[in-house]
Amino acid sequence: MEKVINESQQGQSLVLEQDKKNSRKLYIESYGCQMNFSDSEIVASILANEGFNTTNNIEDADLVLVNTCSIRDKAEQTVRKRLEHYNSVKKINPGMKVGVLGCMAERLKSQFLEEEKIVDLVVGPDAYKDLPNLISEVDEGRDAVNVILSKDETYGDVAPVRLNSNGVTAFVSITRGCDNMCTFCVVPFTRGRERSRDPQSIIEEVNDLWERGYKEVTLLGQNVDSYLWYGGGLKKDFEKASDLQKATAVNFANLLDMCAIAQPKMRFRFSTSNPQDMTLDVIEIMAKHANICNYIHLPVQSGSNRILKAMNRQHTREEYFDLIDNIKKIIPDCAISQDMIAGFPTETEEDHKDTLSLMEYVKYDFGFMFAYSERPGTLAARKLEDDIEEPIKKRRLQEIIQLQQKHSLYRTQQHLGKIEEVLIEKESKKSSLHWSGRNSQNTVVVFPKENYKPGDFVNVKIIDCTSATLIGEAVGYSNNN
Ligand code: SAM
């Protein structure tokens, strides 16, 4: 299963092709959501033009960059531990410089330089184009910080270098920032206000990926359904746009349609959808195009109307059910996944039961479940005491996870006996004799390799399953090849 936060990827160092002209060595490590991994590809691309080749050996590196996540306290603690490790490496490699990128850089700003003596460079998510100047500062012996958030930076003009890629699937950023102001969430503070990327540059990136053999693209943003291009600028300023800009604006349904038409054999996915912004026209465009996958990641966070309100989620439980009903009516085999937070301030047993009953209604295909972690500066941290005791949070989280496991198995069992199109991505982790890929619903499918290869679309008969994986055997190429 593809995860919004893929635990197996956390901390991966990213390595790309070497350019012989380049003499300095960059080691870059990424944590957190897929946006961060995608941003590291932009950073590596910018620094490749500044004389840096990447290395996966930290002891060789002239520059170590860590792209950080602030979403929960645990994510920040992981980065602090990595900084301790870099400190020990510095004893062997004293010339090495250390930079912190991403959400933690934005949240802590120059405070980082005081708290972590090892850090030379602090760069927020909108300032990566300033890296060449900032690195010159560091080269001259000064610490350097740029955490300015931008109204229009989308990196649409930077061709990301695909790092550690399987050559089959890729992520393409379409929006940056978030305007939702969910009271638990640090993202609006660390990634700024929401802005969308020029659709033309998105289509060009998609076409280029197709030319280079990629077969699946996931359109990426904190809230993709809110995508709106009207010539550039913040989403919140759309109302000030000219009549012509408004009349020619491109929304998310239009963008999906454009992508699906531009590359009819490329598969498209998208993540993340916020229920309040997902409209029927998006679901109808999904139904219209066979190459848009039948899968929606639709975080709900809680099943209680009172908690949804306290989280500022802008929709009720009933409105969420209406959306689920519409999705299932228009695309009956659409898979749906969730994010859930257990133990938000003031959550009662009744509220928790509402979450469990919402899950019973939807029976999600899979989910990503977390205990509430208070984040400094958020509205919840300022207004609400983190009053649910740790053992209660943990028990509620465990109940949510257990119920999800039951539903995941129920959902994978629905695939038994069916023949489904699978895009082969790589060798199965558990067996060198099997391929691993995903069906349209985003469930991992493994099957014997035979003569197929990564990048092939194969029809697979599903013969067995666990709660996370489908096991099958190939019956031939699909007609998408
Ligand atoms: N933009 C998406 C949305 O609003 O639904 C996802 C944002 S976040 C990168 C991914 C998930 O982390 C959220 O959906 C939420 O479940 C979880 N999360 C965010 N803030 C949290 C917090 N303070 N404590 C625990 N989990 C949190």
XYZ file of C-alpha atoms and ligand atoms in Angstrom:
508
model
C 0.000 0.000 0.000
C 1.211 3.431 -0.785
C 1.394 5.578 2.283
C 1.041 9.299 2.610
C 3.884 8.963 5.077
C 5.757 5.920 3.897
C 7.562 4.508 6.932
C 9.877 2.399 4.778
C 11.042 5.533 2.976
C 11.674 7.649 6.057
C 15.251 8.870 6.233
C 16.102 7.528 2.814
C 19.121 9.251 1.328
C 18.544 10.178 -2.265
C 21.076 9.548 -4.972
C 20.997 10.620 -8.589
C 23.218 10.284 -11.624
C 26.696 11.756 -11.308
C 27.799 14.727 -13.422
C 31.561 14.550 -14.109
C 31.894 18.369 -13.989
C 30.674 18.431 -10.400
C 33.230 18.110 -7.622
C 31.334 18.723 -4.353
C 29.335 16.017 -2.652
C 25.776 16.352 -1.335
C 24.123 13.888 1.035
C 20.369 14.526 1.281
C 18.004 12.695 3.628
C 14.208 13.131 3.705
C 11.486 12.655 6.324
C 7.717 13.102 6.354
C 5.135 13.280 3.612
C 5.561 12.667 -0.110
C 5.728 16.449 -0.682
C 9.050 16.451 1.165
C 10.489 13.642 -0.954
C 9.298 15.523 -4.018
C 10.895 18.762 -2.729
C 14.220 16.959 -2.199
C 14.169 16.156 -5.931
C 13.813 19.895 -6.616
C 16.670 20.698 -4.205
C 18.953 18.080 -5.790
C 18.146 19.528 -9.208
C 19.015 23.095 -8.079
C 22.284 21.940 -6.478
C 23.299 19.785 -9.455
C 23.655 23.121 -11.291
C 25.847 24.403 -8.447
C 28.563 21.774 -8.692
C 27.100 19.099 -6.376
C 26.858 15.378 -7.064
C 24.856 13.310 -4.580
C 26.440 10.600 -2.461
C 24.938 8.003 -0.143
C 28.055 8.018 2.013
C 27.657 10.734 4.636
C 31.327 10.519 5.639
C 32.305 11.780 2.150
C 29.826 14.641 2.027
C 30.739 18.339 1.778
C 27.116 19.246 2.456
C 24.516 17.257 4.423
C 20.889 18.347 4.019
C 17.996 16.949 6.020
C 14.486 17.654 4.743
C 12.324 17.694 7.855
C 8.737 17.140 8.987
C 6.879 18.891 11.829
C 3.502 17.179 11.614
C 3.883 15.325 14.932
C 6.360 15.710 17.778
C 7.805 12.256 17.035
C 8.813 13.384 13.521
C 10.784 16.282 15.004
C 12.462 14.055 17.594
C 13.645 11.730 14.800
C 15.368 14.672 13.111
C 16.979 15.795 16.390
C 18.452 12.296 16.723
C 19.793 12.447 13.168
C 21.493 15.762 13.991
C 23.259 14.019 16.904
C 24.437 11.405 14.434
C 25.697 14.068 12.006
C 27.610 15.575 14.931
C 29.447 12.306 15.474
C 30.232 12.082 11.733
C 31.666 15.597 11.876
C 34.499 14.254 14.022
C 35.609 12.147 11.028
C 34.658 14.751 8.398
C 35.221 18.172 10.032
C 34.728 20.208 6.817
C 31.174 18.959 6.354
C 28.393 21.585 6.502
C 24.870 20.759 7.715
C 21.619 22.297 6.481
C 18.053 21.802 7.694
C 15.271 22.106 5.104
C 11.490 21.819 5.171
C 8.797 22.233 7.788
C 10.957 22.088 10.916
C 13.261 24.742 9.417
C 10.227 26.943 8.790
C 8.779 26.362 12.263
C 11.958 26.958 14.259
C 13.747 29.435 11.955
C 17.019 30.830 13.356
C 16.190 29.264 16.748
C 17.586 26.116 15.120
C 21.051 27.651 14.929
C 20.972 28.334 18.679
C 19.528 24.970 19.699
C 21.591 22.774 17.391
C 25.153 24.027 17.170
C 25.911 21.652 14.313
C 23.487 23.401 11.937
C 25.000 25.921 9.451
C 22.023 26.458 7.168
C 18.228 26.743 7.703
C 15.977 26.860 4.617
C 12.165 26.878 4.503
C 10.085 25.104 1.803
C 9.647 28.213 -0.380
C 13.313 29.310 -0.378
C 15.105 26.488 -2.190
C 15.980 28.662 -5.176
C 18.037 30.781 -2.775
C 20.188 27.766 -1.834
C 23.126 28.767 -4.103
C 23.408 32.178 -2.313
C 22.927 30.630 1.111
C 25.619 28.027 0.452
C 28.047 30.820 -0.590
C 27.378 32.477 2.768
C 28.142 29.230 4.566
C 31.303 28.756 2.460
C 32.468 32.125 3.730
C 31.984 30.992 7.305
C 28.633 32.585 8.116
C 25.449 30.790 9.146
C 22.631 31.311 6.647
C 18.844 31.363 7.039
C 15.994 31.897 4.565
C 12.525 30.993 5.759
C 10.521 33.511 3.760
C 7.211 32.033 2.606
C 6.116 32.949 -0.895
C 2.834 33.964 -2.533
C 3.646 32.381 -5.867
C 6.596 29.965 -5.661
C 5.542 26.579 -7.094
C 8.924 25.462 -8.563
C 6.992 24.943 -11.809
C 10.122 25.996 -13.723
C 12.494 23.540 -11.979
C 12.700 20.117 -13.624
C 12.951 17.765 -10.635
C 15.596 15.054 -10.813
C 13.965 11.697 -10.029
C 15.894 10.269 -7.100
C 16.015 6.545 -6.275
C 13.140 6.105 -8.694
C 11.661 2.783 -9.826
C 11.370 4.375 -13.301
C 7.648 3.504 -13.434
C 5.798 5.780 -10.977
C 6.452 9.447 -10.186
C 4.975 12.294 -8.143
C 4.153 15.669 -9.666
C 3.403 18.611 -7.358
C 0.366 20.674 -8.380
C -0.271 22.863 -5.336
C 1.794 24.163 -2.422
C 0.688 25.345 0.998
C -2.721 24.963 2.623
C -5.509 27.402 3.557
C -7.649 25.027 5.579
C -6.464 25.967 9.052
C -7.436 22.662 10.685
C -6.829 23.494 14.330
C -4.467 20.532 14.938
C -2.274 21.103 11.895
C 1.044 22.888 11.547
C 1.110 22.798 7.701
C -0.389 26.278 7.033
C 2.352 27.739 9.261
C 5.222 25.772 7.749
C 4.210 25.664 4.090
C 2.305 28.932 3.793
C -0.839 29.861 1.917
C -2.201 27.759 -0.872
C -1.146 28.400 -4.476
C -1.468 26.334 -7.633
C 1.002 25.532 -10.341
C 0.534 26.494 -13.999
C -1.320 23.581 -15.689
C 0.873 23.943 -18.774
C 4.021 23.186 -16.741
C 2.220 20.226 -15.125
C 1.289 18.768 -18.513
C 4.848 19.335 -19.769
C 6.225 17.421 -16.766
C 3.712 14.605 -17.332
C 4.630 14.415 -21.050
C 8.323 14.377 -20.207
C 7.790 11.538 -17.703
C 5.907 9.560 -20.347
C 8.738 10.125 -22.847
C 11.158 8.754 -20.259
C 9.132 5.563 -19.766
C 7.102 6.391 -16.648
C 3.614 4.844 -16.574
C 1.926 6.369 -13.514
C 1.785 9.878 -12.046
C 0.394 10.916 -8.667
C -0.643 14.570 -8.587
C 0.443 15.906 -5.244
C -0.709 18.638 -2.864
C -1.974 19.146 0.690
C -5.458 19.646 -0.729
C -5.490 18.809 -4.447
C -9.238 19.292 -4.940
C -8.775 22.944 -4.108
C -6.423 23.374 -7.122
C -7.219 26.615 -8.973
C -5.057 28.246 -11.634
C -6.057 31.719 -12.727
C -2.699 33.013 -13.901
C -0.776 32.671 -10.640
C -1.085 33.953 -7.080
C -2.730 32.772 -3.897
C -6.010 30.853 -3.951
C -7.471 33.295 -1.434
C -6.920 36.192 -3.896
C -9.030 34.557 -6.631
C -11.968 36.822 -5.823
C -9.803 39.829 -6.817
C -8.999 38.279 -10.233
C -10.234 39.897 -13.471
C -13.370 38.619 -15.246
C -11.164 37.122 -17.965
C -8.980 35.330 -15.377
C -12.098 33.955 -13.686
C -13.627 32.808 -16.979
C -10.467 30.970 -18.051
C -9.524 29.538 -14.639
C -8.599 25.842 -14.437
C -9.946 23.843 -11.493
C -8.966 20.358 -10.315
C -11.579 18.549 -12.418
C -10.337 20.451 -15.508
C -6.708 19.591 -14.653
C -7.479 15.882 -14.210
C -9.314 15.886 -17.534
C -6.348 17.620 -19.245
C -3.858 15.098 -17.806
C -5.967 12.058 -18.713
C -6.384 13.315 -22.297
C -2.724 14.404 -22.721
C -1.437 10.911 -21.879
C -4.254 8.362 -22.361
C -2.058 5.375 -21.478
C -0.550 6.953 -18.365
C -2.246 6.130 -15.081
C -3.161 9.078 -12.827
C -3.702 9.212 -9.078
C -3.922 12.176 -6.731
C -3.401 12.902 -3.045
C -4.636 14.372 -0.695
C -8.340 15.137 -0.995
C -10.023 17.227 1.652
C -13.733 16.214 1.889
C -14.936 19.819 1.999
C -13.327 20.581 -1.382
C -14.083 17.376 -3.277
C -16.825 18.074 -5.813
C -19.031 15.797 -7.898
C -17.381 16.951 -11.117
C -14.061 15.470 -9.920
C -15.742 12.108 -9.305
C -17.429 12.302 -12.706
C -14.106 13.032 -14.453
C -12.622 10.013 -12.649
C -15.488 7.876 -13.946
C -15.078 9.281 -17.469
C -11.410 8.280 -17.862
C -10.218 4.680 -17.521
C -6.684 5.978 -16.858
C -7.667 7.848 -13.674
C -7.382 5.273 -10.898
C -10.386 4.338 -8.777
C -8.913 5.391 -5.495
C -9.435 8.415 -3.218
C -7.477 9.237 -0.083
C -10.140 11.100 1.889
C -8.950 11.920 5.442
C -11.771 12.526 7.907
C -9.814 12.678 11.226
C -12.889 12.024 13.427
C -16.440 10.692 13.171
C -17.856 13.088 15.763
C -19.538 16.301 14.617
C -18.452 18.055 17.801
C -14.782 17.121 17.252
C -14.941 17.874 13.506
C -16.109 21.367 14.459
C -13.365 21.762 17.060
C -10.865 20.662 14.381
C -12.330 23.276 11.971
C -12.878 20.559 9.369
C -15.731 22.474 7.598
C -17.970 19.443 7.079
C -20.213 17.230 9.176
C -20.324 13.472 9.504
C -23.555 13.483 7.457
C -21.994 15.529 4.643
C -19.067 13.100 4.604
C -21.502 10.158 4.273
C -23.203 11.957 1.361
C -19.836 12.308 -0.355
C -19.008 8.619 0.223
C -22.461 7.622 -1.121
C -21.917 9.745 -4.229
C -18.457 8.280 -4.839
C -19.801 4.732 -4.538
C -22.802 5.542 -6.726
C -20.672 6.998 -9.536
C -17.663 4.627 -9.156
C -18.900 1.482 -7.346
C -15.450 -0.125 -7.076
C -13.674 3.031 -5.879
C -11.297 2.393 -2.974
C -11.292 4.945 -0.171
C -8.662 5.451 2.532
C -8.580 7.620 5.629
C -6.408 9.557 8.052
C -7.698 9.488 11.625
C -6.599 11.256 14.803
C -7.305 9.613 18.184
C -7.508 11.672 21.366
C -8.030 15.202 20.057
C -8.565 17.566 23.049
C -11.941 17.090 24.808
C -12.670 13.831 22.900
C -15.121 11.715 24.921
C -15.870 7.985 24.685
C -19.034 8.991 22.791
C -16.956 10.933 20.233
C -14.598 7.971 19.877
C -17.569 5.639 19.305
C -18.751 8.030 16.578
C -15.370 7.547 14.893
C -15.725 3.758 15.066
C -19.290 3.895 13.717
C -18.215 6.171 10.858
C -15.551 3.613 9.993
C -18.184 0.836 10.081
C -20.260 2.802 7.579
C -17.426 3.469 5.125
C -15.363 0.295 5.612
C -12.196 1.966 4.348
C -9.795 -0.006 2.185
C -6.935 1.231 4.342
C -5.911 4.079 6.580
C -3.259 6.071 8.399
C -4.018 6.500 12.056
C -2.324 8.723 14.621
C -2.534 9.739 18.272
C -3.064 13.496 18.632
C 0.211 15.358 19.028
C -0.010 18.987 20.130
C 1.867 21.254 17.729
C 3.119 24.631 18.974
C 1.444 27.638 17.356
C -1.636 25.798 16.077
C -5.078 27.006 17.125
C -5.678 23.815 19.117
C -2.434 24.325 21.054
C -3.392 27.908 21.839
C -7.045 27.313 22.740
C -7.408 23.723 23.938
C -5.636 21.773 26.643
C -4.117 18.466 25.432
C -6.305 16.767 28.043
C -6.676 13.153 26.884
C -4.304 11.024 28.905
C -1.711 9.074 26.964
C -3.027 5.564 27.867
C -6.544 6.569 26.746
C -5.229 8.029 23.466
C -3.252 4.841 22.861
C -6.200 2.560 23.625
C -8.519 4.509 21.318
C -5.878 4.502 18.578
C -5.477 0.749 19.001
C -9.248 0.232 18.661
C -9.260 2.322 15.474
C -6.307 0.370 14.046
C -7.900 -2.991 14.869
C -11.171 -2.032 13.223
C -9.282 -0.785 10.161
C -7.437 -4.115 9.899
C -10.774 -5.935 9.909
C -12.131 -3.655 7.173
C -8.915 -3.890 5.124
C -9.273 -7.684 5.067
C -12.961 -7.378 4.165
C -11.992 -5.102 1.263
C -9.101 -7.226 -0.054
C -11.391 -10.301 0.043
C -13.752 -8.514 -2.381
C -11.020 -8.832 -5.039
C -10.758 -12.644 -4.814
C -11.514 -14.403 -8.109
C -11.419 -11.171 -10.138
C -9.046 -10.347 -12.994
C -7.490 -6.932 -12.406
C -5.051 -4.734 -14.297
C -1.765 -4.321 -12.405
C 1.112 -1.983 -13.244
C 4.374 -3.746 -12.338
C 6.627 -1.494 -10.250
C 9.379 -3.668 -8.813
C 10.398 -7.039 -7.453
C 8.372 -8.211 -4.459
C 10.171 -7.512 -1.159
C 9.424 -11.038 0.035
C 10.315 -13.067 -3.067
C 12.714 -12.535 -5.960
C 10.429 -14.787 -8.045
C 7.474 -12.393 -7.817
C 6.646 -8.929 -9.164
C 4.945 -6.294 -7.066
C 2.590 -3.679 -8.486
C -0.737 -2.026 -7.737
C -4.236 -2.336 -9.121
C -6.415 0.692 -9.861
C -7.612 0.711 -6.234
C -4.020 1.166 -5.023
C -3.798 -2.272 -3.403
C -0.464 -4.041 -3.753
C -0.645 -7.157 -5.945
C 2.164 -9.762 -6.082
C 2.380 -12.524 -8.683
C 4.979 -14.833 -10.318
C 7.287 -12.954 -12.692
C 7.097 -15.147 -15.822
C 8.361 -12.997 -18.740
C 6.805 -9.729 -17.627
C 8.879 -6.710 -16.610
C 8.516 -3.485 -14.567
C 6.374 -0.940 -16.429
C 4.132 -3.623 -17.998
C 0.366 -3.470 -17.468
C -0.655 -7.067 -16.755
C -4.055 -8.679 -16.132
C -3.770 -10.666 -12.923
C -6.249 -13.185 -11.499
C -6.499 -12.668 -7.737
C -6.346 -15.983 -5.926
C -5.447 -15.121 -2.327
C -5.058 -12.131 -0.010
C -3.923 -10.750 3.322
C -5.398 -7.548 4.758
C -2.746 -5.544 2.876
C -1.778 -7.538 -0.205
C -3.426 -9.394 -3.065
C -1.753 -12.513 -4.403
C -2.416 -13.599 -7.970
C -1.208 -15.029 -11.230
C -0.829 -13.233 -14.555
C -3.269 -14.125 -17.328
C -1.734 -11.873 -20.027
C -0.897 -8.287 -20.963
C -3.713 -5.777 -20.527
C -4.630 -3.751 -23.612
C -3.058 -0.643 -22.044
C 0.482 -1.593 -23.115
N -3.827 17.889 4.011
C -4.337 16.647 4.450
C -5.640 16.850 5.234
O -5.886 17.940 5.744
O -6.441 15.949 5.356
C -3.258 15.863 5.205
C -2.259 16.619 6.040
S -1.067 15.800 7.063
C 0.382 15.957 6.128
C -1.347 14.095 7.134
C -2.088 13.629 8.360
O -1.350 13.828 9.560
C -3.396 14.359 8.634
O -4.407 13.977 7.776
C -3.663 13.996 10.070
O -4.365 12.781 10.201
C -2.256 13.825 10.659
N -1.950 14.944 11.563
C -1.819 16.247 11.253
N -1.579 16.972 12.360
C -1.576 16.107 13.409
C -1.404 16.261 14.810
N -1.205 17.443 15.357
N -1.442 15.135 15.579
C -1.645 13.910 15.028
N -1.826 13.725 13.710
C -1.792 14.801 12.900
